mmCIF file of C-alpha atoms in Angstrom:
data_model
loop_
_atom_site.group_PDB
_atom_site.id
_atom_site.type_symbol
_atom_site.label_atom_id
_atom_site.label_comp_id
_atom_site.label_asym_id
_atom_site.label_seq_id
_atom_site.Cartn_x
_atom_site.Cartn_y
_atom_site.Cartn_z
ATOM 1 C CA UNK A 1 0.000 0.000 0.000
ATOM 2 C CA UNK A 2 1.591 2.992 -1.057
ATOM 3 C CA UNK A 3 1.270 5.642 1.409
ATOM 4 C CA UNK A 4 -0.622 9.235 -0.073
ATOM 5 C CA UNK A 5 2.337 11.107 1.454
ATOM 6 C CA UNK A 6 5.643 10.913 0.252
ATOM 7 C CA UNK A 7 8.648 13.006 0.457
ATOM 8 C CA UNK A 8 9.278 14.364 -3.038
ATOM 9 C CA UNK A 9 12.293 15.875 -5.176
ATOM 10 C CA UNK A 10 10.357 19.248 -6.192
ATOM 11 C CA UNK A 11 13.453 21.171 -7.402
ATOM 12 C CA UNK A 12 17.423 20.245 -7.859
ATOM 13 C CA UNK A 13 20.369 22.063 -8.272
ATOM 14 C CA UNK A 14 24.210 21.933 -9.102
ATOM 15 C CA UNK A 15 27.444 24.151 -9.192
ATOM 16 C CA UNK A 16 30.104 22.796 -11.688
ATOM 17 C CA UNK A 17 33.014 24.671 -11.348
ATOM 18 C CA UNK A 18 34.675 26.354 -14.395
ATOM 19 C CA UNK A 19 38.182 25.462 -13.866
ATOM 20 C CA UNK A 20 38.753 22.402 -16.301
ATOM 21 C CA UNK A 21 42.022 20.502 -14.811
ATOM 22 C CA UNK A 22 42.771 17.690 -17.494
ATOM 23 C CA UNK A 23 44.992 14.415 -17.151
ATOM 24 C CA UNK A 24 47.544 15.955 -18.689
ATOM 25 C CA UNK A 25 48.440 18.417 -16.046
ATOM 26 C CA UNK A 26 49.988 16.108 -13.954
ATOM 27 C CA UNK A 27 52.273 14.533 -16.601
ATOM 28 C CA UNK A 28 54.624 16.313 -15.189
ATOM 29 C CA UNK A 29 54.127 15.832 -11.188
ATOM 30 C CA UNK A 30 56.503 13.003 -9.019
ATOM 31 C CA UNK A 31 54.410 11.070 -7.365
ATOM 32 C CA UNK A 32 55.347 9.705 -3.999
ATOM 33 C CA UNK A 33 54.423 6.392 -2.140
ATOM 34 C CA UNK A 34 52.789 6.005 1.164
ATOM 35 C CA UNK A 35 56.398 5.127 2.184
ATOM 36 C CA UNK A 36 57.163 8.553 1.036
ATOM 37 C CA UNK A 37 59.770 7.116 -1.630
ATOM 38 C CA UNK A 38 59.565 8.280 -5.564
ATOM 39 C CA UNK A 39 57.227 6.388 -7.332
ATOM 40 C CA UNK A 40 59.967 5.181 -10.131
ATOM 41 C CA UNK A 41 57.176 4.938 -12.868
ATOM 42 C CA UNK A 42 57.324 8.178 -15.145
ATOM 43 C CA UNK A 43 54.448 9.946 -14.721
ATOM 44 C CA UNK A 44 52.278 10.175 -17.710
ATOM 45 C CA UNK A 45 52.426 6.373 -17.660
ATOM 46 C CA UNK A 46 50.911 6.155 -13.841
ATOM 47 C CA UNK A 47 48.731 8.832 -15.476
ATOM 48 C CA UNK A 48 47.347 7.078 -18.090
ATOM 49 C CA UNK A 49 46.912 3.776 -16.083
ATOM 50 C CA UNK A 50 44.771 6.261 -13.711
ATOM 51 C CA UNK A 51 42.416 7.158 -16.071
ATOM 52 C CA UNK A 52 41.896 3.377 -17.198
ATOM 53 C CA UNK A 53 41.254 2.510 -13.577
ATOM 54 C CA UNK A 54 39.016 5.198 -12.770
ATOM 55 C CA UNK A 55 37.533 6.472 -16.126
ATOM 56 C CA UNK A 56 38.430 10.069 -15.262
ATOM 57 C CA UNK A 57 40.002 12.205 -17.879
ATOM 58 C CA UNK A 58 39.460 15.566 -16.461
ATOM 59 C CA UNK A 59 38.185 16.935 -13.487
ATOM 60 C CA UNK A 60 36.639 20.429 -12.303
ATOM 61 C CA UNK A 61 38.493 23.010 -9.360
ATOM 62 C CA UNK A 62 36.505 26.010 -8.164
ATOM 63 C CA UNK A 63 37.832 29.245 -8.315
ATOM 64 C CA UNK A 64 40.462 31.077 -5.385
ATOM 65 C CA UNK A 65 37.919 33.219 -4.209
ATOM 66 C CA UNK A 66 34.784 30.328 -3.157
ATOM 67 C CA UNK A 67 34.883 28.354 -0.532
ATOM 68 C CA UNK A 68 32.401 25.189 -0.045
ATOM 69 C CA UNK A 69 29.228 27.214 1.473
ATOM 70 C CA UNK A 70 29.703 29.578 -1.523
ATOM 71 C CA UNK A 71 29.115 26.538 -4.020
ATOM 72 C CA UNK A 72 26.470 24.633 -1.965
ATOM 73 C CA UNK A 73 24.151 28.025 -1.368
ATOM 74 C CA UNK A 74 24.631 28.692 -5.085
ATOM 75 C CA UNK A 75 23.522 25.159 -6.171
ATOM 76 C CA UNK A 76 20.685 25.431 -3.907
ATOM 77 C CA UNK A 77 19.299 28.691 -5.367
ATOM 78 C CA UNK A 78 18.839 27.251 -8.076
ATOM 79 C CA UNK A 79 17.056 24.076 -6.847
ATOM 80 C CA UNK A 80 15.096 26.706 -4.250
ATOM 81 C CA UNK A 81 13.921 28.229 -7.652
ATOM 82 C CA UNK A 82 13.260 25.153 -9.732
ATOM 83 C CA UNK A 83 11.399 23.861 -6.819
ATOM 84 C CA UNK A 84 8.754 27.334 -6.557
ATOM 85 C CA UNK A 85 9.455 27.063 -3.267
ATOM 86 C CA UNK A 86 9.119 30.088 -0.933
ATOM 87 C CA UNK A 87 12.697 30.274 0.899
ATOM 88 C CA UNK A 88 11.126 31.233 4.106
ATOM 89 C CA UNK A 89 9.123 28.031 4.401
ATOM 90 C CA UNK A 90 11.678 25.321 4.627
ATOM 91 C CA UNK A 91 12.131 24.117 7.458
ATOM 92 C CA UNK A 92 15.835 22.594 7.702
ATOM 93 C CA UNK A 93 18.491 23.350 5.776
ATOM 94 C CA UNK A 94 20.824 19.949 6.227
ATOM 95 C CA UNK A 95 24.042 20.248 4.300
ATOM 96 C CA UNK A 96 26.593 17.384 3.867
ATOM 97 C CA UNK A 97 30.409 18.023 3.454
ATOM 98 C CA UNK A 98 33.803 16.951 4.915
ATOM 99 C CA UNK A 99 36.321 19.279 5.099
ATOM 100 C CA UNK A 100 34.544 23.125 5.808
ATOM 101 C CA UNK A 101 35.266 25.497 4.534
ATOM 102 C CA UNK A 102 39.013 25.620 3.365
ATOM 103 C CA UNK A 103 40.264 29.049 1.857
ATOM 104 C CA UNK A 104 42.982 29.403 -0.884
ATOM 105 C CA UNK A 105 46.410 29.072 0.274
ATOM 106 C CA UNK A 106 45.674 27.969 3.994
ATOM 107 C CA UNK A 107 45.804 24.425 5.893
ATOM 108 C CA UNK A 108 42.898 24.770 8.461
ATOM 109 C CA UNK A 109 39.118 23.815 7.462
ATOM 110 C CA UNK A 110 36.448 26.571 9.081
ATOM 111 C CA UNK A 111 33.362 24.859 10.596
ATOM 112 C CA UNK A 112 32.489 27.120 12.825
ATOM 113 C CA UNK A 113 29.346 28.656 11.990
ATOM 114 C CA UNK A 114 28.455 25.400 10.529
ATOM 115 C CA UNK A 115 28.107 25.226 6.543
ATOM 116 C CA UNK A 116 24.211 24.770 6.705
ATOM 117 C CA UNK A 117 24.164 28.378 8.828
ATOM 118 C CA UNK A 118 26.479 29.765 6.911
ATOM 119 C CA UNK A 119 24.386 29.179 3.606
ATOM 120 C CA UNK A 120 21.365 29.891 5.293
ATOM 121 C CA UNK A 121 22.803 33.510 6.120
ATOM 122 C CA UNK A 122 23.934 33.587 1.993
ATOM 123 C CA UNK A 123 20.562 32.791 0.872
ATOM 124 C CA UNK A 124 18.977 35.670 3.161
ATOM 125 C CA UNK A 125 16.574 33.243 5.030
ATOM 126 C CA UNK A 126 15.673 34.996 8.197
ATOM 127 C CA UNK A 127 12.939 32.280 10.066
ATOM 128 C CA UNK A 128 14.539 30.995 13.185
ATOM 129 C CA UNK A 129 12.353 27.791 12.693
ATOM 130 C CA UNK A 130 14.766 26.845 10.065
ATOM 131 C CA UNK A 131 17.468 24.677 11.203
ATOM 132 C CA UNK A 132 20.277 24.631 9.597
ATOM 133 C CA UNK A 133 22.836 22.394 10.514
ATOM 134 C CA UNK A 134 25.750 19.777 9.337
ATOM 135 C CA UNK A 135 26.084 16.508 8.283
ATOM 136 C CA UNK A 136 29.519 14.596 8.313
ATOM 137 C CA UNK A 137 28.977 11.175 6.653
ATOM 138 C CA UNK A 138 31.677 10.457 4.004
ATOM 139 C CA UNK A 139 30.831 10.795 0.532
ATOM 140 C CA UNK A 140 27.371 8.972 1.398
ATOM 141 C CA UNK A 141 26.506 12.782 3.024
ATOM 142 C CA UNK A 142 24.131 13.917 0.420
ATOM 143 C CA UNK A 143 22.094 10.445 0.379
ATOM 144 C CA UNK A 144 22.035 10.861 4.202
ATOM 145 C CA UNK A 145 20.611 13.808 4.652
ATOM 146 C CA UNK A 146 17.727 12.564 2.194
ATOM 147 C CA UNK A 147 17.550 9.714 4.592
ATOM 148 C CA UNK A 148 17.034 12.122 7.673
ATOM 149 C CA UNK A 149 14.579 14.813 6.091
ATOM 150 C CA UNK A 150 12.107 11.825 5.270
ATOM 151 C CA UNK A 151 12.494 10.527 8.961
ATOM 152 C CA UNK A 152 11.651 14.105 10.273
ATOM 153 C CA UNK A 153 8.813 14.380 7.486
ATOM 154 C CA UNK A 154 6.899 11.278 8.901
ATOM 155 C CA UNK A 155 7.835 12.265 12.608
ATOM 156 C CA UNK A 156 5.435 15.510 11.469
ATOM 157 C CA UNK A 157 8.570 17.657 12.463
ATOM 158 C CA UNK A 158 9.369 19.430 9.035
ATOM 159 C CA UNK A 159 7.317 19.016 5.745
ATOM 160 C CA UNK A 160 10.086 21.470 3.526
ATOM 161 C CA UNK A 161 14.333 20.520 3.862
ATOM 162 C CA UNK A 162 16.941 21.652 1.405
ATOM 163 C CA UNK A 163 19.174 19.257 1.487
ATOM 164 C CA UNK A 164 22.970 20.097 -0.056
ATOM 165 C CA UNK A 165 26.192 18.498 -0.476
ATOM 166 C CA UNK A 166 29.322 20.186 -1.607
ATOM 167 C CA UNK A 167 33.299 19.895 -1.214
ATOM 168 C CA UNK A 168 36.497 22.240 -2.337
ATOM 169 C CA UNK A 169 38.647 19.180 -2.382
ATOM 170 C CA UNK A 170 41.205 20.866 -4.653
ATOM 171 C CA UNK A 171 42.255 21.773 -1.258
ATOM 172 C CA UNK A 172 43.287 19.103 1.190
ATOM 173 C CA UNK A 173 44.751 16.710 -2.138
ATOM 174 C CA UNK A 174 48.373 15.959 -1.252
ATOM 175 C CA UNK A 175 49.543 16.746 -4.979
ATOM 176 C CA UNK A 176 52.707 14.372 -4.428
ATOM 177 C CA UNK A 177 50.179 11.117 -3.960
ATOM 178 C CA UNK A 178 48.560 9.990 -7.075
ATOM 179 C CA UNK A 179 45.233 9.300 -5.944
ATOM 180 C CA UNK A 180 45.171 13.426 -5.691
ATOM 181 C CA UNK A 181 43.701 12.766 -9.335
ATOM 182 C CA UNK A 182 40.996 11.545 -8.191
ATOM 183 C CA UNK A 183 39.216 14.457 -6.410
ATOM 184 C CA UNK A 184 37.372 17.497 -7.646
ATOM 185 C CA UNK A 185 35.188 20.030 -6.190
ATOM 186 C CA UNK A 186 31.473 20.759 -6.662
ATOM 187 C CA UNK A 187 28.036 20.997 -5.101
ATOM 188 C CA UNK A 188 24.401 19.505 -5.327
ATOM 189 C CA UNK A 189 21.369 20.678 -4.086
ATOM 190 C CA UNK A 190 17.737 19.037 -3.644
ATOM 191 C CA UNK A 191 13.974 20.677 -2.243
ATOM 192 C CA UNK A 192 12.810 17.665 -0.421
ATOM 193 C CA UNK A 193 9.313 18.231 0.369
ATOM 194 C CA UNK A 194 6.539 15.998 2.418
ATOM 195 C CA UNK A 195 3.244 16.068 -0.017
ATOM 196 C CA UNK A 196 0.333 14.287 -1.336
ATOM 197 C CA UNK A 197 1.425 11.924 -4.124
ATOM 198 C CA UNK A 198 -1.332 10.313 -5.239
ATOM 199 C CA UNK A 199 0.773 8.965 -8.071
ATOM 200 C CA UNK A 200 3.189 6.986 -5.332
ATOM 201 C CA UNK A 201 6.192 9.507 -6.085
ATOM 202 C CA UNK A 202 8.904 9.788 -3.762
ATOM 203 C CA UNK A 203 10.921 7.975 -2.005
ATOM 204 C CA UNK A 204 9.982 4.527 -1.218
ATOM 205 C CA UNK A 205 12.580 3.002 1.352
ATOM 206 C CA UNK A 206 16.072 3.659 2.743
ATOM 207 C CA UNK A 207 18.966 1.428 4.032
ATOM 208 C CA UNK A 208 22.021 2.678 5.972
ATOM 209 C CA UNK A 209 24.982 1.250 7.215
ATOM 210 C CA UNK A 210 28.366 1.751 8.946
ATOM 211 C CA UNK A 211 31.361 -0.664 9.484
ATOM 212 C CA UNK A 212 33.897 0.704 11.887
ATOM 213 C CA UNK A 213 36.083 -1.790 12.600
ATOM 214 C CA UNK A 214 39.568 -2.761 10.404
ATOM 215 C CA UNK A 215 38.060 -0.329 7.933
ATOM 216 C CA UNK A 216 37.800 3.197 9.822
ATOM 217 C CA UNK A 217 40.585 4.079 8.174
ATOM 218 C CA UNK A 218 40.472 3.496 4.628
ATOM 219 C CA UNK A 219 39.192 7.033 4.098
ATOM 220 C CA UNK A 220 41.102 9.274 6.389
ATOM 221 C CA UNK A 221 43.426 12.557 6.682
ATOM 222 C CA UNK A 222 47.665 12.598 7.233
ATOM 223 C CA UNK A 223 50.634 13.642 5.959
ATOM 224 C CA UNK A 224 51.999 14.570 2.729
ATOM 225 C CA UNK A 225 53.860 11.966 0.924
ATOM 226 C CA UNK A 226 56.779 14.294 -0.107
ATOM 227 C CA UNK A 227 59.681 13.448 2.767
ATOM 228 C CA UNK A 228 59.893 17.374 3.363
ATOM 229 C CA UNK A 229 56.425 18.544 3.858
ATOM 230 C CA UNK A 230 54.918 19.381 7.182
ATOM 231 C CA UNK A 231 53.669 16.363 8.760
ATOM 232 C CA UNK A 232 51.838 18.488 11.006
ATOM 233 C CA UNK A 233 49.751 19.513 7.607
ATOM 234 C CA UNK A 234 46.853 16.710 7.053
ATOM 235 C CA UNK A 235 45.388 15.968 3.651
ATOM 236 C CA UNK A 236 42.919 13.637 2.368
ATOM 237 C CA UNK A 237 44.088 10.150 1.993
ATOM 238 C CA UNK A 238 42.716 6.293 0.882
ATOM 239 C CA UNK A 239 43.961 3.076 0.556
ATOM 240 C CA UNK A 240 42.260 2.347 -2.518
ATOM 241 C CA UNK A 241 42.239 -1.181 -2.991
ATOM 242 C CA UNK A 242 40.431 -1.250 0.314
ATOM 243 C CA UNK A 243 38.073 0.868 -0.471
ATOM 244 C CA UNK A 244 37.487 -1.145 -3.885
ATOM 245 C CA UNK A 245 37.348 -4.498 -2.411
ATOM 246 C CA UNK A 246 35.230 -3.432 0.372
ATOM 247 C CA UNK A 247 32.875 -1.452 -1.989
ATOM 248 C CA UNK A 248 32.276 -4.452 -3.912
ATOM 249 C CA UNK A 249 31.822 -6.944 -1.235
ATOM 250 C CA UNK A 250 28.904 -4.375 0.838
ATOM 251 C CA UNK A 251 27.154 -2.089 -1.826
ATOM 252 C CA UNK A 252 25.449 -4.368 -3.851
ATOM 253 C CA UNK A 253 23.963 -6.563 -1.013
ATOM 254 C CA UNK A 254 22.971 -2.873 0.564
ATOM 255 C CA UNK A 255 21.789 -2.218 -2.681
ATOM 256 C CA UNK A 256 19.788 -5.528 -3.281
ATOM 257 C CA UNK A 257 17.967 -5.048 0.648
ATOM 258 C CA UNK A 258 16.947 -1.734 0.100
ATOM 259 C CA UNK A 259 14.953 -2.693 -3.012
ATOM 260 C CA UNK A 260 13.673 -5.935 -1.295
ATOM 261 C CA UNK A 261 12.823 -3.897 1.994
ATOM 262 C CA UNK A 262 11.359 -1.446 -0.343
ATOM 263 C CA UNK A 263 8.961 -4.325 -2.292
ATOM 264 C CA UNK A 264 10.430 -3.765 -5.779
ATOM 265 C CA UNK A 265 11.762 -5.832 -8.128
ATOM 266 C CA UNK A 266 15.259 -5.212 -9.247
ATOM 267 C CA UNK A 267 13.291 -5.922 -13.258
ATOM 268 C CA UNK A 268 11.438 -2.348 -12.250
ATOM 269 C CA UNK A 269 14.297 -0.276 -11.857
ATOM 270 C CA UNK A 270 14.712 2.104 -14.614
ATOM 271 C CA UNK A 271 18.082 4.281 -13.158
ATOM 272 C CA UNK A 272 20.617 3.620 -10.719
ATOM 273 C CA UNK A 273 22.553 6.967 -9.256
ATOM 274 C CA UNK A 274 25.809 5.643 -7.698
ATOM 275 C CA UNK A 275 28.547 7.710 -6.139
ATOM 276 C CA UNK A 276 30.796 9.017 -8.816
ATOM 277 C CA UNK A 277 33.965 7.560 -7.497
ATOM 278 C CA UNK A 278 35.685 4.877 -9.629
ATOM 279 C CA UNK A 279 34.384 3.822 -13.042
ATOM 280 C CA UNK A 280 35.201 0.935 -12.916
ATOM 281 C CA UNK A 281 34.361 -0.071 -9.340
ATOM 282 C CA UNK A 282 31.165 1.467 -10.201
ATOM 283 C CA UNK A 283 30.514 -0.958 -13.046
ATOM 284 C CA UNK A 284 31.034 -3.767 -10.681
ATOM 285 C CA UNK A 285 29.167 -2.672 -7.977
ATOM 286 C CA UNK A 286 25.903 -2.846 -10.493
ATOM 287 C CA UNK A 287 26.843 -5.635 -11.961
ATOM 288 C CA UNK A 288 27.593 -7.662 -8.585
ATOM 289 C CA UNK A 289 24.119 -6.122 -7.515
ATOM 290 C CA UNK A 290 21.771 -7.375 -10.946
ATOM 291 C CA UNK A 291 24.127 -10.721 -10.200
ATOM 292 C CA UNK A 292 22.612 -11.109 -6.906
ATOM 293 C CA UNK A 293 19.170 -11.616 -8.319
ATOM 294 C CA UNK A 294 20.603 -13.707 -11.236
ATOM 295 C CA UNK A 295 19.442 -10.746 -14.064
ATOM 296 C CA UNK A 296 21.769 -9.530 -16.810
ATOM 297 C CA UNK A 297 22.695 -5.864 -16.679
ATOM 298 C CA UNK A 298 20.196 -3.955 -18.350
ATOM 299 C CA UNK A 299 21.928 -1.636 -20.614
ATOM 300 C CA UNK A 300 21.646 2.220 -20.315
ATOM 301 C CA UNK A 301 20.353 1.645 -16.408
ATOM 302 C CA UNK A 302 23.740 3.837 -14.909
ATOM 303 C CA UNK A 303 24.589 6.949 -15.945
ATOM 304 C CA UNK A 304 27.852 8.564 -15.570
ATOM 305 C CA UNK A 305 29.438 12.358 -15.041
ATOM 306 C CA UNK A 306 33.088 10.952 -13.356
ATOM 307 C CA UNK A 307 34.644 11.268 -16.716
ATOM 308 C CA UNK A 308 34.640 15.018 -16.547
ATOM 309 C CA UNK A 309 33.587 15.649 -13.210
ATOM 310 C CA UNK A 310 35.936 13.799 -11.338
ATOM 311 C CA UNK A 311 34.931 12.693 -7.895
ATOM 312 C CA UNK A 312 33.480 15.558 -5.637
ATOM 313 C CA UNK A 313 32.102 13.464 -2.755
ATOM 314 C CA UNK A 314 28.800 14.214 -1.894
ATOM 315 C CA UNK A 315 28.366 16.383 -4.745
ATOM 316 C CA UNK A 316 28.678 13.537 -7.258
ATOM 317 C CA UNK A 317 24.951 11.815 -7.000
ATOM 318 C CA UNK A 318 23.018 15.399 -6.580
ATOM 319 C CA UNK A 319 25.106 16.928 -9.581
ATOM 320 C CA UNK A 320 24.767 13.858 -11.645
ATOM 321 C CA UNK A 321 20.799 13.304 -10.572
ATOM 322 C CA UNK A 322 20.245 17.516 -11.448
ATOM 323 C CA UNK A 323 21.910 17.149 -15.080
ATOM 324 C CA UNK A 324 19.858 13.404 -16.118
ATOM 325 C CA UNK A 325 17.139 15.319 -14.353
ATOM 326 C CA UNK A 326 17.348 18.578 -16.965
ATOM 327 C CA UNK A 327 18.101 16.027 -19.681
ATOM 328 C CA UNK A 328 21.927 17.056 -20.045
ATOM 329 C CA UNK A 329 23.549 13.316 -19.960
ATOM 330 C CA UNK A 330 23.305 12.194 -23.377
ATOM 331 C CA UNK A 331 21.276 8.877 -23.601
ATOM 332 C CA UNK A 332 19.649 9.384 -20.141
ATOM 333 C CA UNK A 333 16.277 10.653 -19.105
ATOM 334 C CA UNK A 334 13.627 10.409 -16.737
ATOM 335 C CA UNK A 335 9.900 9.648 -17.260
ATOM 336 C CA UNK A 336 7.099 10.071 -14.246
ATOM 337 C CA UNK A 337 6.557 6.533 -12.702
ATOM 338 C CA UNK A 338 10.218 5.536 -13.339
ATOM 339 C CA UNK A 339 12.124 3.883 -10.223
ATOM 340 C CA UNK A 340 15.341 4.538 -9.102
ATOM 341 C CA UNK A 341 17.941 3.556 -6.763
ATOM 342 C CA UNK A 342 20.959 5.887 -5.328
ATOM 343 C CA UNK A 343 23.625 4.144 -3.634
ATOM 344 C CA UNK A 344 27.079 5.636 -2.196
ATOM 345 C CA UNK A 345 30.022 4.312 -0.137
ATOM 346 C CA UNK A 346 32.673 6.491 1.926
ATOM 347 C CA UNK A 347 34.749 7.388 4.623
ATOM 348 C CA UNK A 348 33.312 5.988 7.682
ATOM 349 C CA UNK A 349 33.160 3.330 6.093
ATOM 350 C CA UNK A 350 29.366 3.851 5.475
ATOM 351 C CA UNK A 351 26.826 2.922 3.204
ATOM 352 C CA UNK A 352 23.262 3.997 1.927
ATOM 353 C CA UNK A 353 20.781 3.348 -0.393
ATOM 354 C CA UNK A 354 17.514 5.078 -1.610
ATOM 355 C CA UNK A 355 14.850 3.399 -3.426
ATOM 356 C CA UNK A 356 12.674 6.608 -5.022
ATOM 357 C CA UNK A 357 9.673 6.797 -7.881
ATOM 358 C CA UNK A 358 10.078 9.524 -10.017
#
């Protein structure tokens, strides 16, 4: 029985920063180990095996004078305005990141005022009933704070949440390590509102999870690879064949009990939005998920920005669902009725899944 309220998408949003950094920029860096010895492979050849790995060939940096909240209130403009929403009537204002706010040229993120207040004072919204506030999850963020705006929707606590993620992670990459490559910046932004849908819109189900044990530290922060730098100075750091193996052996089974706690059959889905991180571990984590149930990989079902986007943490899945959304990824689109799935894996390590109709 589908339930006559639902929370709703009503508007998205995205920032895609205008500074174009391609592969070929860092022909010319050393790369370091974790050991902090020179990587003896020349460059351009650990360059081109990155983009075969990941699928990335370019990525996008914001300019020197934004910072995160900058991004994230200017993606949610515009989902305030695709949404007809009235500013002043939403009710939270729950914004996912990791880092702060980090400016040019200096080593310490800012979170104090939090992001969320910090873009609620940017997008002039002046009722105290609406909370702002932060949400540190790993690159799952964005999905997260989905996950908690429909849990304070059917507590009858809020009916209206914007709900952002964004990152400047141009600015805690240690250049000298090559998974630096990986990492861009950028910012999403959804109007998540609790409404009659008569037509059983929304989202359906959710599914989140967290293992803390051997893997807390896959994702983490520390010290420059160069010998010289500052170990004092912390920058963002994974061990990625961790992170792959682990994605592969937890996602899809998240994946596959969302649907199943959700009622729908894996046949229905027409989309699935997965964290922008790794082409190729993305591929496999569908795959391994369509294995579960025995069904071949339906073909067109996963679109993809991480070739020119790069990987902007909890940007990637509102960014990516905003331009299939507005028809701007060639070969995808969206028709009323259609059912979805977003899935993401990060630092923590965590884990989430939302089952939505569109």
């Amino acid at each position: 029985m589908i339930s006559k309220y639902q929370s709703v998408i009503t508007g998205t949003g995205s920032y895609i920063p205008p500074c174009i950094q391609s592969n070929n920029e860092f022909a010319n860096n050393i790369f370091y180990s974790e050991d902090k010895q020179p990587i003896p492979t020349p460059s351009p050849e650990i360059v081109d095996k990155f983009r075969k790995i990941t699928g990335i060939e370019e990525r996008r940096y914001t300019t020197d004078d934004l910072n995160a909240s900058d991004i994230g209130s200017m993606a949610a403009r515009i989902a305030i305005a695709d949404s007809g929403v009235n500013p002043e009537e939403i009710d939270q204002i729950i914004v996912a990141h990791n880092f702060g706010d980090v400016a040019k040229n200096t080593v310490q993120s800012e979170m104090t005022p939090s992001l969320a207040s910090r873009i609620k004072h940017k997008l002039g919204i002046t009722n105290p009933a609406c909370i702002a506030y932060d949400l540190i999850f790993g690159c799952p963020g964005w999905l997260q704070g989905l996950i908690q705006a429909d849990a304070f929707f059917k507590a009858g606590i809020a009916r209206k949440a914007l709900v952002i993620g964004t990152e400047v992670l141009s600015r805690v990459i240690d250049v000298y390590d090559r998974d630096s490559m990986i990492f861009s910046d950028g910012a999403g932004a959804a109007i998540l509102e609790y409404r009659e849908a008569p037509d059983g819109a929304g989202m359906l189900g959710s599914l989140s999870v967290t293992h803390a044990m051997e893997e807390i530290d896959y994702i983490n922060t520390g010290s420059a690879y160069l010998p010289e730098k500052d170990p004092a100075v912390q920058y963002l750091k994974m061990k990625g064949r961790k992170v792959y193996e682990y994605a592969l052996k937890h996602v899809p089974a998240a994946m596959r009990q969302c649907l199943e706690k959700c009622g729908i059959p894996v046949q229905s889905l027409k989309k699935v939005f997965i964290h922008q991180a790794n082409e190729k571990m993305d591929e496999a984590i569908v795959k391994r998920m369509f294995e579960l149930y025995d069904v071949p990989l339906p073909e067109n079902i996963m679109p993809m920005s991480i070739h020119w986007l790069g990987n902007s943490s909890v940007a990637t899945i509102p960014t990516l669902y905003d331009l299939v959304r507005k028809e701007q990824v060639g070969g995808h689109q969206l028709s009323p009725g259609d059912v979805i799935l977003f899935a993401s894996v990060g630092a923590g390590m965590n884990i989430n899944a939302v089952c939505y109709r569109y």
